[in-house]
Tab-separated table of C-alpha atoms in Angstrom:
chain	number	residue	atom	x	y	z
R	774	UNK	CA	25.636	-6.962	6.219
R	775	UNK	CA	22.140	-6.686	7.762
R	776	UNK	CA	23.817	-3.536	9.766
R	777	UNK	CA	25.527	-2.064	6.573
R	778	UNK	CA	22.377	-2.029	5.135
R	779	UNK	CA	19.987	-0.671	7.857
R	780	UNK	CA	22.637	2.296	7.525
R	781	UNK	CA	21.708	3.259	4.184
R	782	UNK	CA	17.941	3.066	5.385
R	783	UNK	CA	19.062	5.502	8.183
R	784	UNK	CA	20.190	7.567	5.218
R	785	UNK	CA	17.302	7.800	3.698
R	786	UNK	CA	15.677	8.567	6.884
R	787	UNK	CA	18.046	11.310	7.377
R	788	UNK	CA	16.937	13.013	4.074
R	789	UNK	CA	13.754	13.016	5.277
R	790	UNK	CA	14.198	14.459	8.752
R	791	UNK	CA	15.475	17.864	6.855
R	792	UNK	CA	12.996	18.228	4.901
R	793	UNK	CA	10.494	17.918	7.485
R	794	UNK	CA	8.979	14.515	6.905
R	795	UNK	CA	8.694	12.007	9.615
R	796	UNK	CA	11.885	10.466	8.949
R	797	UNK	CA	11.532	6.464	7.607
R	798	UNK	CA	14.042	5.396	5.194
R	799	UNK	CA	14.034	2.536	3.163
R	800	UNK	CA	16.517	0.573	0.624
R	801	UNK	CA	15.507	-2.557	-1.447
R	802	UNK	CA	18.728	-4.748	-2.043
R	803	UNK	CA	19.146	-7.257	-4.885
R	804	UNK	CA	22.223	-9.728	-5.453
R	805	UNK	CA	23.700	-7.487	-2.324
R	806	UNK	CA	23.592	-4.199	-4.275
R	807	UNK	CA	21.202	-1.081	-3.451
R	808	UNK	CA	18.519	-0.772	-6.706
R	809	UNK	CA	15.715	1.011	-4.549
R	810	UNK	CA	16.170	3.822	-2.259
R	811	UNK	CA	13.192	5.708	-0.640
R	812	UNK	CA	12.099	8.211	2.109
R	813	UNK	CA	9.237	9.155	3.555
R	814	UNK	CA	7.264	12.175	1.217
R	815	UNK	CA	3.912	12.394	2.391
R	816	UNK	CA	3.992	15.901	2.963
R	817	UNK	CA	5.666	16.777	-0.198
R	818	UNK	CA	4.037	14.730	-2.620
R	819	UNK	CA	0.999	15.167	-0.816
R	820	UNK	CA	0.378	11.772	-1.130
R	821	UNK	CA	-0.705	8.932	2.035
R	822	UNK	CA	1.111	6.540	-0.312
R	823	UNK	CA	4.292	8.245	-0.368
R	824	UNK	CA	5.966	5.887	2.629
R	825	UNK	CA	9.703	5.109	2.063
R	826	UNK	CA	8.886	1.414	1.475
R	827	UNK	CA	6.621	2.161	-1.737
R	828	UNK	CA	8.934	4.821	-2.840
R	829	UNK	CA	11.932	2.271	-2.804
R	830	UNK	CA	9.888	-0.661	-4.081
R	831	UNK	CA	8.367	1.449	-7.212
R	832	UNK	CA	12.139	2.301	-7.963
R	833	UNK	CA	12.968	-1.587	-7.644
R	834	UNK	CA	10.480	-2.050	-9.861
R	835	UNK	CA	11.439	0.046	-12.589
R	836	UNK	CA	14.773	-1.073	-12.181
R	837	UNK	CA	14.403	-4.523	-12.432
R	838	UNK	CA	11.328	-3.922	-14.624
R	839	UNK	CA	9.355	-6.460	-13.306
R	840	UNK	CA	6.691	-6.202	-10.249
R	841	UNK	CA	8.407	-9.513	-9.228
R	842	UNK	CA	10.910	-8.727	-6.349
R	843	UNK	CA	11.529	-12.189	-5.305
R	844	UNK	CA	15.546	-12.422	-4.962
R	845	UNK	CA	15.124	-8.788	-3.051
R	846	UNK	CA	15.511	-7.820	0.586
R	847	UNK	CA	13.971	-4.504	1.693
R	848	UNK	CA	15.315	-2.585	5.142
R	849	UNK	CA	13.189	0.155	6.680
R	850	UNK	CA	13.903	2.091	9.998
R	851	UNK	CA	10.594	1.642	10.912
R	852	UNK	CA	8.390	-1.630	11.464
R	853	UNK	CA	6.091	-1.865	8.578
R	854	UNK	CA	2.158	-0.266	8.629
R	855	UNK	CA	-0.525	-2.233	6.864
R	856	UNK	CA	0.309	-0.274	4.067
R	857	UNK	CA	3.954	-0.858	3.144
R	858	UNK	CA	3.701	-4.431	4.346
R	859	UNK	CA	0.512	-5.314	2.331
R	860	UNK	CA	3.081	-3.565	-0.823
R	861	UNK	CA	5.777	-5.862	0.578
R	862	UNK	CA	3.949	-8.862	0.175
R	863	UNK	CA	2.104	-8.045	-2.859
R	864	UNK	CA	5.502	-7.643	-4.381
R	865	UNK	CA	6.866	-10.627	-3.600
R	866	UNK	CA	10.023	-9.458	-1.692
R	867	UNK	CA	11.979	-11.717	0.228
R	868	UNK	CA	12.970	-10.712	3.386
R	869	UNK	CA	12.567	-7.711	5.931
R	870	UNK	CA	14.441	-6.104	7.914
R	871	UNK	CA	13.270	-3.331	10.408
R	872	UNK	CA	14.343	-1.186	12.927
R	873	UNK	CA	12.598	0.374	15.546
R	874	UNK	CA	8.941	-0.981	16.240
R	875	UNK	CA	5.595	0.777	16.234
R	876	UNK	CA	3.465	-0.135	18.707
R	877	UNK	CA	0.698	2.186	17.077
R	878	UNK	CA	0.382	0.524	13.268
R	879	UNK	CA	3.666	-1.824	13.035
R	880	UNK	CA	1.748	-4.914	11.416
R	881	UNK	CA	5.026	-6.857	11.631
R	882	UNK	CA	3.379	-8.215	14.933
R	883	UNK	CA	3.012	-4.825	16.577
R	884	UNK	CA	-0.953	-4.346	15.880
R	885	UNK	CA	-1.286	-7.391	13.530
R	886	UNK	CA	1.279	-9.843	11.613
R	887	UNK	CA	0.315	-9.761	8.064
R	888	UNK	CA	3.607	-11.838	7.605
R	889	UNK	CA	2.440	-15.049	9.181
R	890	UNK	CA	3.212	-17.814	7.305
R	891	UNK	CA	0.861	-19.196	5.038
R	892	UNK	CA	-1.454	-16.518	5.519
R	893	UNK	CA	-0.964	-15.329	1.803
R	894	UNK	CA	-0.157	-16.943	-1.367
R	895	UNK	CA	3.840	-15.266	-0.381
R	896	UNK	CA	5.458	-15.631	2.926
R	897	UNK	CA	8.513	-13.025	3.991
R	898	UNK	CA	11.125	-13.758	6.264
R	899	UNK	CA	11.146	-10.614	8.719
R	900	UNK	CA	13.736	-9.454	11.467
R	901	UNK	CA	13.053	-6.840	13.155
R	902	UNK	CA	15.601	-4.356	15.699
R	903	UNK	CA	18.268	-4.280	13.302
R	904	UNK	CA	20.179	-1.513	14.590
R	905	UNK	CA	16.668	-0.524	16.893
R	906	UNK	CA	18.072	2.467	18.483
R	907	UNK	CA	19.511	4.502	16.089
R	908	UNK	CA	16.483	3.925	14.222
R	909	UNK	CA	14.486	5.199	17.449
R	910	UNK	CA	16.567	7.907	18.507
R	911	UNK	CA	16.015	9.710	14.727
R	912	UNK	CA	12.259	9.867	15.123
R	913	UNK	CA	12.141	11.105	18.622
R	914	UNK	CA	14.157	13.899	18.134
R	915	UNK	CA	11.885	14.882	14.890
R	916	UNK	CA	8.621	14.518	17.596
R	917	UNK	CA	10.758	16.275	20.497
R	918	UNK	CA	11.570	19.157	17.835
R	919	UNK	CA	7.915	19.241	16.230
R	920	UNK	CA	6.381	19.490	19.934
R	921	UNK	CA	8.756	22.169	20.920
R	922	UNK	CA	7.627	24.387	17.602
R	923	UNK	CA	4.236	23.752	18.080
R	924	UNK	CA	4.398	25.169	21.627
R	925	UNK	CA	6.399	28.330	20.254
P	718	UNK	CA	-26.103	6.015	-4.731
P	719	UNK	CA	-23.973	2.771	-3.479
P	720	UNK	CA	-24.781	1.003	-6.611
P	721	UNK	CA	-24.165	3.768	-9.085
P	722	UNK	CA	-21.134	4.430	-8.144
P	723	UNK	CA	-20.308	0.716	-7.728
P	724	UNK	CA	-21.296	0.774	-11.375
P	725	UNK	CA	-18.529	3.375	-12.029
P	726	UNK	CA	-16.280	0.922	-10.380
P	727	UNK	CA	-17.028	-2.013	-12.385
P	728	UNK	CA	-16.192	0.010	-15.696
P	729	UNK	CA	-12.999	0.655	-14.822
P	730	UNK	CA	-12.548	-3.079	-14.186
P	731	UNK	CA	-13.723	-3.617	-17.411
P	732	UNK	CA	-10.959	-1.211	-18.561
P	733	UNK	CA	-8.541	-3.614	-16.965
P	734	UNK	CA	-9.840	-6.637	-18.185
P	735	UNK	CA	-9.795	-4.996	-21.731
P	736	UNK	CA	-5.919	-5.084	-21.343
P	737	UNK	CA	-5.651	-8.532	-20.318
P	738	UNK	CA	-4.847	-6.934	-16.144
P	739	UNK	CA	-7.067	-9.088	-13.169
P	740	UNK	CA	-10.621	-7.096	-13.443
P	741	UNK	CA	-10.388	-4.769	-10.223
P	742	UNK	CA	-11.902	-1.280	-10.326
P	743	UNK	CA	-12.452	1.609	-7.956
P	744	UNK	CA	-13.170	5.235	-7.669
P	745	UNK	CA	-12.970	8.233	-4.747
P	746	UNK	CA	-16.036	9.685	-4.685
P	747	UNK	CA	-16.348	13.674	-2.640
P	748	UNK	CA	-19.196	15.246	-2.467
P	749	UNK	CA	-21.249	12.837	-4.926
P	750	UNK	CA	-18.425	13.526	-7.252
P	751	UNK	CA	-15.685	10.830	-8.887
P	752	UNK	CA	-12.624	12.966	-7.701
P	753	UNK	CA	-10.158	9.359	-8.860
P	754	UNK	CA	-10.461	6.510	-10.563
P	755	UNK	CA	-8.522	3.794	-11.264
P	756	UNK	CA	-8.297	0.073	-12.924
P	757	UNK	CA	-5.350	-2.767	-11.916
P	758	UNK	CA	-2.228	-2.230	-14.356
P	759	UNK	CA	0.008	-3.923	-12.278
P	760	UNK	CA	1.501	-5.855	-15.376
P	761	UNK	CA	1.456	-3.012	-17.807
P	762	UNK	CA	3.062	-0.589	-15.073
P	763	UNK	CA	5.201	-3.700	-13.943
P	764	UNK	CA	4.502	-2.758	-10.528
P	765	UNK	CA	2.709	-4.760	-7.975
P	766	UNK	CA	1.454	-1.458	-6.062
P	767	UNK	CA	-0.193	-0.258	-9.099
P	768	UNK	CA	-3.454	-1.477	-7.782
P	769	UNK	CA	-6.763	-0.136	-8.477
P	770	UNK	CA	-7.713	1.545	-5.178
P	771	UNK	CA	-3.609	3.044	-5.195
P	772	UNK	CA	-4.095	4.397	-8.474
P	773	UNK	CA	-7.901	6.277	-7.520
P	774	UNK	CA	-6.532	7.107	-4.144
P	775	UNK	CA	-3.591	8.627	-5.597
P	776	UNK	CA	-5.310	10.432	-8.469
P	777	UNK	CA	-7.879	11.804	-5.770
P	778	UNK	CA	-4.966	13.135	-3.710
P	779	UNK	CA	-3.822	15.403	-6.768
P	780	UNK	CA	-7.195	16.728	-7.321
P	781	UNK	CA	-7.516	17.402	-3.674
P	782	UNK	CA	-3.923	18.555	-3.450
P	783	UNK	CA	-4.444	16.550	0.605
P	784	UNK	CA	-2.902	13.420	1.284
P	785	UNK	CA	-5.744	13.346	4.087
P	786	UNK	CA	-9.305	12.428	2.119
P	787	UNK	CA	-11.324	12.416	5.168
P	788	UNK	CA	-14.521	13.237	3.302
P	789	UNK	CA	-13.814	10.960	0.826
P	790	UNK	CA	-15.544	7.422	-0.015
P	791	UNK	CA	-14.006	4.499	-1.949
P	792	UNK	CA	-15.909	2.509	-4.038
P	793	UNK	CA	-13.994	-1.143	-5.106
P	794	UNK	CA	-14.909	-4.128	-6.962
P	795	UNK	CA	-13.474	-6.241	-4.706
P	796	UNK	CA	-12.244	-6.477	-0.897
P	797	UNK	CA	-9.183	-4.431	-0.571
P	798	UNK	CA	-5.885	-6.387	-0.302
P	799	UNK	CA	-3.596	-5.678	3.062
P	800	UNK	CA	-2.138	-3.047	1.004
P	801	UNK	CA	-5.221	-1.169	-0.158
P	802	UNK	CA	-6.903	-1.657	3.126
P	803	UNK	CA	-4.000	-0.012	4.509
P	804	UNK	CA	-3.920	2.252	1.634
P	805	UNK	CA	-7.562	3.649	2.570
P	806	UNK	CA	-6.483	3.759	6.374
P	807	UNK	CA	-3.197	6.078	5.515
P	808	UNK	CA	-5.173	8.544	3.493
P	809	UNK	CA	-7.844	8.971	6.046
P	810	UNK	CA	-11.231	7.739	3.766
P	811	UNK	CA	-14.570	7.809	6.040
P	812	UNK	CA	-16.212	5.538	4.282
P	813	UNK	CA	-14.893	1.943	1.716
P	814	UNK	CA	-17.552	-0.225	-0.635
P	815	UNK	CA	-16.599	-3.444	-1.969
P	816	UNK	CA	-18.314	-5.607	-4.298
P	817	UNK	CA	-17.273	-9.071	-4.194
P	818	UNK	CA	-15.289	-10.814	-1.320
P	819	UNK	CA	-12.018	-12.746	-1.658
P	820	UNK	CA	-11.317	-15.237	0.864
P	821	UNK	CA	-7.907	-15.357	0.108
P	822	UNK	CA	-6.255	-12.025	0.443
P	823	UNK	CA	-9.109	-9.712	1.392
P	824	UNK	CA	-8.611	-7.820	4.230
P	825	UNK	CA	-12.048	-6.528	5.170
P	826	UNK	CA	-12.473	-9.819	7.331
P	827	UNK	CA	-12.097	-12.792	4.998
P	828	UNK	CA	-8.058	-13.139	6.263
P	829	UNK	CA	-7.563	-9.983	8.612
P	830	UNK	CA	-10.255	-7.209	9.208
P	831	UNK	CA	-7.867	-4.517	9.146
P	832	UNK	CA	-10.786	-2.158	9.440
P	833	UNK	CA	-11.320	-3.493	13.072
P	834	UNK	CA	-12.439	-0.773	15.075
P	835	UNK	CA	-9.715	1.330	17.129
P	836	UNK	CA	-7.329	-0.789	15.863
P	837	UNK	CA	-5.114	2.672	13.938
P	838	UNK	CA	-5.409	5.928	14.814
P	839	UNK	CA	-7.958	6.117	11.607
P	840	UNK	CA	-11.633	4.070	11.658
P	841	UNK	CA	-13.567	3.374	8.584
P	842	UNK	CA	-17.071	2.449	7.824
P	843	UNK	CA	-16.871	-0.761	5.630
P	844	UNK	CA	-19.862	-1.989	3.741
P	845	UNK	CA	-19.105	-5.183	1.516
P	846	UNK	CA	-21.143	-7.104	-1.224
P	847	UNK	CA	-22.268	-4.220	-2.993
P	848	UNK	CA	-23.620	-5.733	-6.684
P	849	UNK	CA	-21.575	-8.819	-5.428
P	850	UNK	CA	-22.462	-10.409	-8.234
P	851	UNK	CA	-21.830	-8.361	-10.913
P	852	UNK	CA	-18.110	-7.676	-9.772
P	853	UNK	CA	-17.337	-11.460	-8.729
P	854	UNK	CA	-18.664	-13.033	-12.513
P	855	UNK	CA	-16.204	-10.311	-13.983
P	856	UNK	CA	-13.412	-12.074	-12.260
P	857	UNK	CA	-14.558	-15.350	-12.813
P	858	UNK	CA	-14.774	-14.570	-16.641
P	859	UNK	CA	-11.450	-13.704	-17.124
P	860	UNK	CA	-10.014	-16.451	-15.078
P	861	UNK	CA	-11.756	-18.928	-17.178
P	862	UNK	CA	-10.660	-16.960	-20.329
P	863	UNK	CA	-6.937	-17.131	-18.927
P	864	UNK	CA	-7.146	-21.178	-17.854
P	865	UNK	CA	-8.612	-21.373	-21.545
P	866	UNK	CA	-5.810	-19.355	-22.983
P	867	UNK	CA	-3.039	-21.550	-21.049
P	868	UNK	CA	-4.618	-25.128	-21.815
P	869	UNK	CA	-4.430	-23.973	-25.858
């Protein structure tokens, strides 16, 4: 299940390596069905917020219409940043799943653990490596390409 | 400067508080100018990222047309949450004021200092307890208005 999952995450991820985003994907599941789906869009939109986490937990949202995600599991391809995990606490979800790490800004452990228990008024239950390399391989090609056209 | 446009801040939590939302405000300030401002909606918007630093930073974003506000300051009634804090770091802002500190989810040092130098690939220049006061008896209002409101 946890696999099926990351796979629609990878997905998303995929939608955002063609259009030229760093690709992160990102699905919110409730009662085992998909009701948030999300890639990354910073470029597009613009916007620093744009992540696939907050895209796919504002759609939850609005779906469920309530900021409440409690009975919801989000996968992402990509450990958590400060960011999307401060928005996964703050709405209440569940559990995490992630794929590949990030050294860099992962706060998942990586940098810092925002989800230690009792460290917040809402703990999450996080696993992270679902499906690690897959998740890996997509953004290292994206870097691998983008360094290649920045030399030519 | 600081405290005018912590001033600024504190209206739009009073806009918040108005509609019966937790009394957070903040604006993006560029260039001496308010370029976004925002006010906590998270139950009218049903969203639990619809805080008051993600709605300024956002609205500042669209009148920079950036997602990068490296020249930008925050102003914010009270210490960023992990999410805002990471927020601020993701869109690059130089420079974040907050008024009053919360021990319990604020992320400028009272649970994690996510601001911690060379921690991300972005640093900012934190000042807290700007018109402290002001911003925490705001809060504590409406809390004692809401504890009122639930005993009757």
């Amino acid at each position: 299940m946890e696999e099926f999952f990351m796979k629609e995450a990878l997905k998303e991820a995929q939608k955002a390596y063609c259009r030229k985003e760093v690709p992160i994907g990102a699905v919110v599941v409730y009662k085992n069905k998909i009701i948030g789906r999300g890639y990354n869009l910073r470029e597009k939109k613009k916007s620093a917020l744009m992540h696939a986490e907050i895209v796919a937990i504002s759609k939850a949202c609005k779906k469920l219409k309530s900021w409440r995600l409690e009975d919801c599991e989000l996968y992402v391809t990509l450990e958590p940043c400060p960011m999307c995990a401060g928005a996964i606490i703050q709405s209440r979800i569940k559990k995490v799943f992630f794929g590949a790490f990030d050294a860099k800004a992962g706060c998942a452990g990586s940098t810092f653990d925002l989800f230690e228990k009792g460290k917040f008024n809402h703990d999450v239950e996080v696993t992270g490596g679902v499906l690690q390399e897959d998740c890996a391989a997509l953004l290292k090609t994206f870097f691998k390409e983008l360094r290649k056209f920045d030399k030519s």
